[in-house]
Structures are given as structure tokens and as C-alpha cells.
């Protein structure tokens, strides 16, 4: 997991690596095979869950470091739903356009959403 000293840089580095992985020659094939295995044995599903749990723990550690630095508070669901899901789903459905600018936009949107959520929790009125 990246540890650059900045939440945005950590998330961007992580997301760019995920993008490069899915773009690798076997990346998309592996992802499709993993999805297909979802209808497979309990053992296959258990192994997939173990990988996801480990990955979630790594993401949580990155987010905890950022929180300790006083940066916006995100949870792993924010990262998965707002950053990783589009990176993985767009290629599956043949939707292109995943470049560094797209990834940066996803990261900035997720972090901005966390900031707004924190402001609402503190009773601060929304800003336009």
C-alpha cells in the first residue's frame, strides 16, 4: 500500500496501480475468471473472500494513517465503491476512458464527498 504522506497521493497511487493491473495482458482475463468462479465451489469463493478481506485491511491501514494526519475520514467502502469499482467494471463492460485524469477525478470526488460528509456531521451548512 502506498504511504506518500498524503491521502490523495496514496489513493491516486493505489488507483493507478489497480488500473495498470487491469490493463496488463492477463489482468482483465483474471478478473473475468474470478467473476466466473463466483458460481463455483465454496472453496473458490472462500479464497476470493480471503483476498478481499486482506485487501480491505490494507486499504483500512492506509485510511487510518490519513485520519491520524488529520486528513478527511474515509472508509474502505468509499474507496471500493467510488474508486475501485469503476476501474474494474468499466473494462468488463467495454467502457474505455480509464486514464490518469479519470482516476484522479474519481479520487478527488471521493475525498470531496468525505469532506462534505464531515462538514454535515459538524452541522456546517452546505456550500455551493
GROMACS .gro file of C-alpha atoms in nm:
model
  128
    1UNK     CA    1   0.000   0.000   0.000
    2UNK     CA    2   0.129   0.346  -0.081
    3UNK     CA    3   0.243   0.569   0.205
    4UNK     CA    4   0.325   0.904   0.047
    5UNK     CA    5   0.217   1.119   0.341
    6UNK     CA    6  -0.095   1.243   0.160
    7UNK     CA    7  -0.434   1.074   0.133
    8UNK     CA    8  -0.495   1.198  -0.221
    9UNK     CA    9  -0.148   1.083  -0.337
   10UNK     CA   10  -0.189   0.746  -0.161
   11UNK     CA   11  -0.529   0.687  -0.322
   12UNK     CA   12  -0.410   0.806  -0.662
   13UNK     CA   13  -0.103   0.583  -0.649
   14UNK     CA   14  -0.314   0.286  -0.541
   15UNK     CA   15  -0.578   0.350  -0.807
   16UNK     CA   16  -0.321   0.395  -1.084
   17UNK     CA   17  -0.163   0.062  -0.985
   18UNK     CA   18  -0.506  -0.105  -0.997
   19UNK     CA   19  -0.565   0.048  -1.341
   20UNK     CA   20  -0.229  -0.075  -1.468
   21UNK     CA   21  -0.302  -0.420  -1.329
   22UNK     CA   22  -0.635  -0.447  -1.506
   23UNK     CA   23  -0.473  -0.322  -1.829
   24UNK     CA   24  -0.198  -0.584  -1.814
   25UNK     CA   25  -0.223  -0.869  -2.066
   26UNK     CA   26  -0.375  -1.107  -1.812
   27UNK     CA   27  -0.544  -0.852  -1.588
   28UNK     CA   28  -0.888  -0.845  -1.749
   29UNK     CA   29  -0.882  -1.219  -1.815
   30UNK     CA   30  -0.805  -1.282  -1.447
   31UNK     CA   31  -1.086  -1.052  -1.337
   32UNK     CA   32  -1.335  -1.223  -1.568
   33UNK     CA   33  -1.224  -1.566  -1.447
   34UNK     CA   34  -1.264  -1.454  -1.085
   35UNK     CA   35  -1.617  -1.334  -1.155
   36UNK     CA   36  -1.700  -1.658  -1.334
   37UNK     CA   37  -1.571  -1.851  -1.034
   38UNK     CA   38  -1.843  -1.685  -0.829
   39UNK     CA   39  -2.071  -1.965  -0.941
   40UNK     CA   40  -1.808  -2.216  -0.847
   41UNK     CA   41  -1.718  -2.412  -0.535
   42UNK     CA   42  -1.732  -2.285  -0.180
   43UNK     CA   43  -1.355  -2.326  -0.165
   44UNK     CA   44  -1.304  -2.087  -0.457
   45UNK     CA   45  -1.538  -1.834  -0.301
   46UNK     CA   46  -1.363  -1.866   0.035
   47UNK     CA   47  -1.026  -1.794  -0.127
   48UNK     CA   48  -1.169  -1.491  -0.308
   49UNK     CA   49  -1.317  -1.361   0.017
   50UNK     CA   50  -0.982  -1.405   0.193
   51UNK     CA   51  -0.812  -1.193  -0.073
   52UNK     CA   52  -1.080  -0.925  -0.040
   53UNK     CA   53  -1.055  -0.921   0.340
   54UNK     CA   54  -0.675  -0.880   0.321
   55UNK     CA   55  -0.711  -0.604   0.063
   56UNK     CA   56  -0.972  -0.432   0.282
   57UNK     CA   57  -0.735  -0.445   0.579
   58UNK     CA   58  -0.459  -0.288   0.369
   59UNK     CA   59  -0.693  -0.011   0.250
   60UNK     CA   60  -0.807   0.048   0.609
   61UNK     CA   61  -0.445   0.085   0.721
   62UNK     CA   62  -0.387   0.349   0.451
   63UNK     CA   63  -0.704   0.534   0.554
   64UNK     CA   64  -0.613   0.512   0.924
   65UNK     CA   65  -0.276   0.676   0.853
   66UNK     CA   66  -0.451   0.960   0.673
   67UNK     CA   67  -0.701   1.002   0.956
   68UNK     CA   68  -0.411   1.020   1.206
   69UNK     CA   69  -0.262   1.302   0.995
   70UNK     CA   70  -0.592   1.490   1.023
   71UNK     CA   71  -0.699   1.429   0.665
   72UNK     CA   72  -1.060   1.354   0.562
   73UNK     CA   73  -1.206   1.037   0.709
   74UNK     CA   74  -1.293   0.773   0.453
   75UNK     CA   75  -1.380   0.409   0.497
   76UNK     CA   76  -1.289   0.121   0.270
   77UNK     CA   77  -1.640   0.123   0.121
   78UNK     CA   78  -1.576   0.475  -0.007
   79UNK     CA   79  -1.262   0.353  -0.183
   80UNK     CA   80  -1.420   0.038  -0.324
   81UNK     CA   81  -1.745   0.197  -0.440
   82UNK     CA   82  -1.609   0.530  -0.557
   83UNK     CA   83  -1.267   0.445  -0.695
   84UNK     CA   84  -1.206   0.073  -0.749
   85UNK     CA   85  -1.548  -0.036  -0.878
   86UNK     CA   86  -1.536   0.195  -1.180
   87UNK     CA   87  -1.178   0.092  -1.254
   88UNK     CA   88  -1.277  -0.275  -1.263
   89UNK     CA   89  -1.627  -0.252  -1.405
   90UNK     CA   90  -1.566  -0.021  -1.698
   91UNK     CA   91  -1.330  -0.266  -1.876
   92UNK     CA   92  -1.563  -0.559  -1.807
   93UNK     CA   93  -1.841  -0.378  -1.990
   94UNK     CA   94  -1.613  -0.246  -2.263
   95UNK     CA   95  -1.626   0.115  -2.145
   96UNK     CA   96  -1.291   0.281  -2.202
   97UNK     CA   97  -1.158   0.610  -2.082
   98UNK     CA   98  -0.969   0.496  -1.775
   99UNK     CA   99  -0.661   0.710  -1.780
  100UNK     CA  100  -0.476   0.904  -1.512
  101UNK     CA  101  -0.714   1.201  -1.541
  102UNK     CA  102  -1.018   0.976  -1.496
  103UNK     CA  103  -0.859   0.807  -1.195
  104UNK     CA  104  -0.763   1.143  -1.043
  105UNK     CA  105  -1.122   1.260  -1.089
  106UNK     CA  106  -1.256   0.955  -0.904
  107UNK     CA  107  -1.009   1.009  -0.617
  108UNK     CA  108  -1.092   1.379  -0.590
  109UNK     CA  109  -1.467   1.310  -0.598
  110UNK     CA  110  -1.442   1.052  -0.319
  111UNK     CA  111  -1.225   1.274  -0.099
  112UNK     CA  112  -1.451   1.576  -0.164
  113UNK     CA  113  -1.751   1.364  -0.064
  114UNK     CA  114  -1.579   1.271   0.264
  115UNK     CA  115  -1.508   1.636   0.338
  116UNK     CA  116  -1.873   1.728   0.275
  117UNK     CA  117  -1.991   1.440   0.494
  118UNK     CA  118  -1.765   1.561   0.777
  119UNK     CA  119  -1.898   1.915   0.743
  120UNK     CA  120  -2.258   1.794   0.758
  121UNK     CA  121  -2.178   1.587   1.067
  122UNK     CA  122  -2.037   1.900   1.231
  123UNK     CA  123  -2.357   2.090   1.148
  124UNK     CA  124  -2.192   2.313   0.890
  125UNK     CA  125  -2.431   2.431   0.616
  126UNK     CA  126  -2.363   2.311   0.262
  127UNK     CA  127  -2.154   2.536   0.038
  128UNK     CA  128  -2.224   2.592  -0.327
   0.00000   0.00000   0.00000
